Structures are given as C-alpha cells and as structure tokens.
DNA sequence: ATGCCTGCAAAAGATTTGCACGTCG
DNA sequence: CGACGTGCAAATCTTTTGCAGGCAT
C-alpha cells in the first residue's frame, strides 16, 4: 500500500474510533512508511524529533500502539529487547528467522504453515486472530553451531 | 521425565559446565517439576521462599536461566509481560494458543508445521536451533469476535 | 583454600501513566 | 467551547548487575 493510501485509511480509522487526527500521529505513520526496515519505538522517536523537536516519547509509543491496533504496523516482540515494528498493510504476511549471532532478520512466507495453523485452531474451536512465528538459529553467514 | 531423573541430569549438566550444585539451584529445579502449569519467575520466588525464607530473586532468575540453557525448562516470552516457564525435558515439544480474553493457554503439537519450518530454514541455509509459535485469538469459552 | 554463588539493593531498560496545558472538531 | 491528545517527568515492572561475604569442591 502506498503511503497516501495508508494515510487516508488511517484518518478513516481514527474517525471511526472517534479519535483525533493529529500532526504527531500522521507523522509517525508517514515515517513508518519511509523505511522498509524494522524499527524500534526509540528509533521512531529519533526520526520524529528531526522533524519536530518536541515530539515526546510517550506520544510515539501511544501512536505506535494505535497503528498496530489498526493493522497498519505489525510488531515483532523480542523478549526483553525492545519491540520491532514494520508497516504491514499491503505487505504479504510473513514470519521471521532471527540469527542468534548477528541478529539479522530473514523474512519468509509459507502458506502451508498458515493453513495448518488455521486447521489446528479450528480443531480446538479457537478463534484465531493472529499468530507469531519466529525461528531462531544461525544464518548462512554465521553458521555457528555453538551456542 | 521423572523429577529424580531430571535432578540427576541437572547435576551432571552443572558438573559438565564446572558449575556448582547448590541447594537453591536444586530447589528451583524440584519446584519447577512440582507443577504442570506454566509459572513465572516471581511465582517461583514465592514458592521457593515458602521453603527457604532467604532465597533471593536474583538467584531464582539466575537458576531459571541455567535450567533453560540446559533444556530443562522452556520459556514462553510474552512481550512486556513476564515470561512463563514450564519443565520441558520428556515433554513432547508443543506450541501455544493464547486466549486474548481469559489468558488461557492451550498447548498443541503439529509435526507437519515443524517439518515445514525445518524445510523453510533449510531453503535459506539457516541453521535452525529453536522456534516459537504462538497463536493469538479467543478460546471456545470466550469466543469473542470483537477486538 | 579459592573461586563460584548467593543475597541484597541498586541499576537498567522499555514502556506506561498522571497531570496541566494545548488543540482538534 | 469541551473533550481528547500531548509533553514532561515520574512511576512501573521485569530482569540484571555489583559487591561483600558464604559455601561447594
């Protein structure tokens, strides 16, 4: 999805929730569309501050949460490490492989896995909303069988 | 695996790492074998303190990390929420479905998914060490399509 | 002996919250 | 206007760490 489309959709999303369209919220949305990398809340704060000295950390967190709720961003939780965000609408869904050595993130898609997940959920009358799958190991660069 | 077997294996594990077999470490191991539920570090601390007033939080965390490293426990990371542990050796590997409403955790196994993960990893020359798959949604009790 | 462990308390790090003020609708 | 959003700083919460003394080997 293009940035402008995302923006229009975000405005609609906010209105539907009776929330206000503010400069800060739009800014976070726009910035998240400007990279194709994963980013942290702190990273977003740094970018936002380049445009507007006064944006606060709290607002960045609050906006990111809103964007996730609306499905504009998806989150990759990393235990105690800070979460990584990426814009998601219009991106095909994918999962991640994370290198335990160099931290590189490889994205992959596998429809067969998704299908099996839906099947397992259905078996248990579980109303599947979302899922997160992360494979941990060593990328081809690091191939480090030690641990 | 029985508790005694786990204990023997843990002692061997510690010795192999030239680490000491201490009362606190054994206690954490034993307690983790006494429940078949998932537990938090804080929960473990509470249990341990019933037996020994002086066990410290730091030691519980350090022991849990050791047990995870040795493969005695597995962890379910929950974003900002505290991690959940469960004894794993001798338990077949499984993944989790977490109810967004009542927090119930349903365990499931699917060898076909595991196989596909190995396949995807191999495709990318990724040396797979571990993985975590969590399905989020609503359990049959809560079936709450809203969100 | 002696070096790994432990308890304690303080530190860390990410994220959240309370509050007074600003601003969108 | 009036409610909702924002910035700021302080608070939270989980987990980690530094250090002095204790205990396993």
PDB file of C-alpha atoms in Angstrom, chain A:
ATOM      1  CA  UNK A   1       0.000   0.000   0.000  1.00  0.00           C
ATOM      2  CA  UNK A   2       1.215   3.433  -0.847  1.00  0.00           C
ATOM      3  CA  UNK A   3       1.869   5.967   1.838  1.00  0.00           C
ATOM      4  CA  UNK A   4      -1.007   8.220   0.783  1.00  0.00           C
ATOM      5  CA  UNK A   5      -3.459   5.358   0.773  1.00  0.00           C
ATOM      6  CA  UNK A   6      -2.297   4.332   4.192  1.00  0.00           C
ATOM      7  CA  UNK A   7      -2.741   7.857   5.403  1.00  0.00           C
ATOM      8  CA  UNK A   8      -6.277   8.124   4.100  1.00  0.00           C
ATOM      9  CA  UNK A   9      -7.091   4.817   5.660  1.00  0.00           C
ATOM     10  CA  UNK A  10      -5.556   5.856   8.955  1.00  0.00           C
ATOM     11  CA  UNK A  11      -7.645   9.015   9.023  1.00  0.00           C
ATOM     12  CA  UNK A  12     -10.738   6.937   8.437  1.00  0.00           C
ATOM     13  CA  UNK A  13      -9.633   4.542  11.148  1.00  0.00           C
ATOM     14  CA  UNK A  14      -9.185   7.344  13.653  1.00  0.00           C
ATOM     15  CA  UNK A  15     -12.525   8.899  12.849  1.00  0.00           C
ATOM     16  CA  UNK A  16     -14.265   5.573  13.169  1.00  0.00           C
ATOM     17  CA  UNK A  17     -12.840   5.358  16.664  1.00  0.00           C
ATOM     18  CA  UNK A  18     -13.722   8.973  17.384  1.00  0.00           C
ATOM     19  CA  UNK A  19     -10.069   9.726  17.859  1.00  0.00           C
ATOM     20  CA  UNK A  20      -8.405  12.838  16.607  1.00  0.00           C
ATOM     21  CA  UNK A  21      -6.195  13.242  13.609  1.00  0.00           C
ATOM     22  CA  UNK A  22      -3.126  14.955  14.937  1.00  0.00           C
ATOM     23  CA  UNK A  23       0.125  16.060  13.423  1.00  0.00           C
ATOM     24  CA  UNK A  24       2.091  13.650  15.592  1.00  0.00           C
ATOM     25  CA  UNK A  25       0.022  10.641  14.681  1.00  0.00           C
ATOM     26  CA  UNK A  26       0.301  11.329  10.984  1.00  0.00           C
ATOM     27  CA  UNK A  27       3.983  11.913  11.347  1.00  0.00           C
ATOM     28  CA  UNK A  28       4.546   8.537  12.942  1.00  0.00           C
ATOM     29  CA  UNK A  29       2.514   6.907  10.208  1.00  0.00           C
ATOM     30  CA  UNK A  30       4.440   8.663   7.445  1.00  0.00           C
ATOM     31  CA  UNK A  31       7.799   7.912   8.926  1.00  0.00           C
ATOM     32  CA  UNK A  32       6.976   4.266   9.370  1.00  0.00           C
ATOM     33  CA  UNK A  33       6.205   4.139   5.669  1.00  0.00           C
ATOM     34  CA  UNK A  34       9.511   5.702   4.771  1.00  0.00           C
ATOM     35  CA  UNK A  35      11.594   2.718   5.686  1.00  0.00           C
ATOM     36  CA  UNK A  36      11.343  -0.875   4.667  1.00  0.00           C
ATOM     37  CA  UNK A  37      13.340  -1.960   7.656  1.00  0.00           C
ATOM     38  CA  UNK A  38      12.148  -2.951  11.074  1.00  0.00           C
ATOM     39  CA  UNK A  39      12.390  -0.120  13.552  1.00  0.00           C
ATOM     40  CA  UNK A  40      12.095   0.396  17.286  1.00  0.00           C
ATOM     41  CA  UNK A  41       9.976   2.894  19.157  1.00  0.00           C
ATOM     42  CA  UNK A  42      13.143   4.663  20.157  1.00  0.00           C
ATOM     43  CA  UNK A  43      14.264   4.819  16.526  1.00  0.00           C
ATOM     44  CA  UNK A  44      10.955   6.298  15.540  1.00  0.00           C
ATOM     45  CA  UNK A  45      11.322   8.879  18.285  1.00  0.00           C
ATOM     46  CA  UNK A  46      14.700   9.901  16.915  1.00  0.00           C
ATOM     47  CA  UNK A  47      13.350  10.314  13.382  1.00  0.00           C
ATOM     48  CA  UNK A  48      10.299  12.183  14.529  1.00  0.00           C
ATOM     49  CA  UNK A  49      12.420  14.557  16.540  1.00  0.00           C
ATOM     50  CA  UNK A  50      14.401  15.502  13.485  1.00  0.00           C
ATOM     51  CA  UNK A  51      11.209  16.914  12.035  1.00  0.00           C
ATOM     52  CA  UNK A  52       9.779  18.206  15.243  1.00  0.00           C
ATOM     53  CA  UNK A  53      11.947  18.815  18.254  1.00  0.00           C
ATOM     54  CA  UNK A  54       9.103  18.489  20.673  1.00  0.00           C
ATOM     55  CA  UNK A  55       7.568  15.108  19.868  1.00  0.00           C
ATOM     56  CA  UNK A  56       7.516  13.103  23.044  1.00  0.00           C
ATOM     57  CA  UNK A  57       8.431   9.538  23.662  1.00  0.00           C
ATOM     58  CA  UNK A  58       5.035   8.867  25.185  1.00  0.00           C
ATOM     59  CA  UNK A  59       3.260  10.056  22.072  1.00  0.00           C
ATOM     60  CA  UNK A  60       5.395   7.873  19.868  1.00  0.00           C
ATOM     61  CA  UNK A  61       4.520   4.844  21.958  1.00  0.00           C
ATOM     62  CA  UNK A  62       0.871   5.781  22.007  1.00  0.00           C
ATOM     63  CA  UNK A  63       0.791   6.303  18.261  1.00  0.00           C
ATOM     64  CA  UNK A  64       2.573   3.077  17.521  1.00  0.00           C
ATOM     65  CA  UNK A  65       0.054   1.209  19.632  1.00  0.00           C
ATOM     66  CA  UNK A  66      -2.741   2.840  17.691  1.00  0.00           C
ATOM     67  CA  UNK A  67      -1.159   1.917  14.377  1.00  0.00           C
ATOM     68  CA  UNK A  68      -0.747  -1.659  15.476  1.00  0.00           C
ATOM     69  CA  UNK A  69      -4.331  -1.802  16.630  1.00  0.00           C
ATOM     70  CA  UNK A  70      -5.462  -0.572  13.250  1.00  0.00           C
ATOM     71  CA  UNK A  71      -3.322  -3.128  11.488  1.00  0.00           C
ATOM     72  CA  UNK A  72      -1.052  -0.529   9.900  1.00  0.00           C
ATOM     73  CA  UNK A  73       2.004  -1.856  11.670  1.00  0.00           C
ATOM     74  CA  UNK A  74       2.923  -5.260  12.907  1.00  0.00           C
ATOM     75  CA  UNK A  75       5.140  -5.943  15.854  1.00  0.00           C
ATOM     76  CA  UNK A  76       7.916  -8.391  16.387  1.00  0.00           C
ATOM     77  CA  UNK A  77       8.272  -8.880  20.123  1.00  0.00           C
ATOM     78  CA  UNK A  78      11.733  -9.787  21.251  1.00  0.00           C
ATOM     79  CA  UNK A  79      11.510 -10.793  24.864  1.00  0.00           C
ATOM     80  CA  UNK A  80      13.183  -8.138  26.935  1.00  0.00           C
ATOM     81  CA  UNK A  81      14.643  -6.382  23.914  1.00  0.00           C
ATOM     82  CA  UNK A  82      12.595  -3.537  22.542  1.00  0.00           C
ATOM     83  CA  UNK A  83       9.899  -4.487  20.050  1.00  0.00           C
ATOM     84  CA  UNK A  84      10.440  -4.053  16.339  1.00  0.00           C
ATOM     85  CA  UNK A  85       7.765  -2.540  14.126  1.00  0.00           C
ATOM     86  CA  UNK A  86       7.207  -2.661  10.388  1.00  0.00           C
ATOM     87  CA  UNK A  87       4.424  -1.327   8.211  1.00  0.00           C
ATOM     88  CA  UNK A  88       2.228  -4.199   7.247  1.00  0.00           C
ATOM     89  CA  UNK A  89      -0.815  -3.262   5.254  1.00  0.00           C
ATOM     90  CA  UNK A  90      -0.353  -4.398   1.733  1.00  0.00           C
ATOM     91  CA  UNK A  91       2.671  -6.407   2.698  1.00  0.00           C
ATOM     92  CA  UNK A  92       2.070 -10.081   2.415  1.00  0.00           C
ATOM     93  CA  UNK A  93       2.091 -11.639   5.839  1.00  0.00           C
ATOM     94  CA  UNK A  94       5.414 -13.181   6.751  1.00  0.00           C
ATOM     95  CA  UNK A  95       7.250 -14.686   9.671  1.00  0.00           C
ATOM     96  CA  UNK A  96      10.836 -14.251  10.809  1.00  0.00           C
ATOM     97  CA  UNK A  97      14.071 -16.116  11.272  1.00  0.00           C
ATOM     98  CA  UNK A  98      16.406 -14.368  13.664  1.00  0.00           C
ATOM     99  CA  UNK A  99      20.133 -15.047  13.715  1.00  0.00           C
ATOM    100  CA  UNK A 100      21.330 -15.650  17.251  1.00  0.00           C
ATOM    101  CA  UNK A 101      24.752 -14.408  16.303  1.00  0.00           C
ATOM    102  CA  UNK A 102      24.415 -11.328  14.101  1.00  0.00           C
ATOM    103  CA  UNK A 103      20.761 -10.530  14.822  1.00  0.00           C
ATOM    104  CA  UNK A 104      19.932 -10.456  11.136  1.00  0.00           C
ATOM    105  CA  UNK A 105      16.269 -10.923  10.421  1.00  0.00           C
ATOM    106  CA  UNK A 106      15.169 -13.022   7.470  1.00  0.00           C
ATOM    107  CA  UNK A 107      11.547 -12.841   6.436  1.00  0.00           C
ATOM    108  CA  UNK A 108       9.782 -15.815   4.981  1.00  0.00           C
ATOM    109  CA  UNK A 109       6.319 -16.842   3.985  1.00  0.00           C
ATOM    110  CA  UNK A 110       4.793 -20.273   3.957  1.00  0.00           C
ATOM    111  CA  UNK A 111       1.156 -20.609   3.166  1.00  0.00           C
ATOM    112  CA  UNK A 112       1.191 -24.275   4.113  1.00  0.00           C
ATOM    113  CA  UNK A 113       2.191 -23.378   7.678  1.00  0.00           C
ATOM    114  CA  UNK A 114      -0.521 -20.741   7.884  1.00  0.00           C
ATOM    115  CA  UNK A 115      -3.054 -23.235   6.682  1.00  0.00           C
ATOM    116  CA  UNK A 116      -2.007 -25.777   9.281  1.00  0.00           C
ATOM    117  CA  UNK A 117      -2.291 -23.143  11.974  1.00  0.00           C
ATOM    118  CA  UNK A 118      -5.839 -22.405  10.952  1.00  0.00           C
ATOM    119  CA  UNK A 119      -6.533 -26.113  10.990  1.00  0.00           C
ATOM    120  CA  UNK A 120      -5.113 -26.606  14.489  1.00  0.00           C
ATOM    121  CA  UNK A 121      -7.087 -23.631  15.736  1.00  0.00           C
ATOM    122  CA  UNK A 122     -10.291 -24.919  14.236  1.00  0.00           C
ATOM    123  CA  UNK A 123      -9.737 -28.342  15.802  1.00  0.00           C
ATOM    124  CA  UNK A 124      -9.866 -26.658  19.198  1.00  0.00           C
ATOM    125  CA  UNK A 125     -12.644 -24.201  18.416  1.00  0.00           C
ATOM    126  CA  UNK A 126     -10.095 -21.482  18.839  1.00  0.00           C
ATOM    127  CA  UNK A 127     -10.985 -18.256  17.121  1.00  0.00           C
ATOM    128  CA  UNK A 128      -7.669 -17.374  15.532  1.00  0.00           C
ATOM    129  CA  UNK A 129      -6.910 -13.664  15.348  1.00  0.00           C
ATOM    130  CA  UNK A 130      -3.197 -13.520  14.806  1.00  0.00           C
ATOM    131  CA  UNK A 131      -0.042 -15.506  15.275  1.00  0.00           C
ATOM    132  CA  UNK A 132       3.647 -15.046  15.627  1.00  0.00           C
ATOM    133  CA  UNK A 133       6.250 -17.497  14.491  1.00  0.00           C
ATOM    134  CA  UNK A 134       9.935 -16.877  14.952  1.00  0.00           C
ATOM    135  CA  UNK A 135      12.670 -19.311  14.065  1.00  0.00           C
ATOM    136  CA  UNK A 136      15.906 -18.875  15.968  1.00  0.00           C
ATOM    137  CA  UNK A 137      19.219 -20.136  14.731  1.00  0.00           C
ATOM    138  CA  UNK A 138      22.255 -19.113  12.735  1.00  0.00           C
ATOM    139  CA  UNK A 139      22.133 -17.508   9.326  1.00  0.00           C
ATOM    140  CA  UNK A 140      24.281 -18.769   6.493  1.00  0.00           C
ATOM    141  CA  UNK A 141      26.854 -16.058   7.231  1.00  0.00           C
ATOM    142  CA  UNK A 142      27.260 -17.024  10.844  1.00  0.00           C
ATOM    143  CA  UNK A 143      26.636 -20.754  10.732  1.00  0.00           C
ATOM    144  CA  UNK A 144      27.712 -21.105  14.269  1.00  0.00           C
ATOM    145  CA  UNK A 145      26.619 -24.443  15.654  1.00  0.00           C
ATOM    146  CA  UNK A 146      27.852 -23.440  19.113  1.00  0.00           C
ATOM    147  CA  UNK A 147      25.501 -21.729  21.455  1.00  0.00           C
TER     148      UNK A 147
END
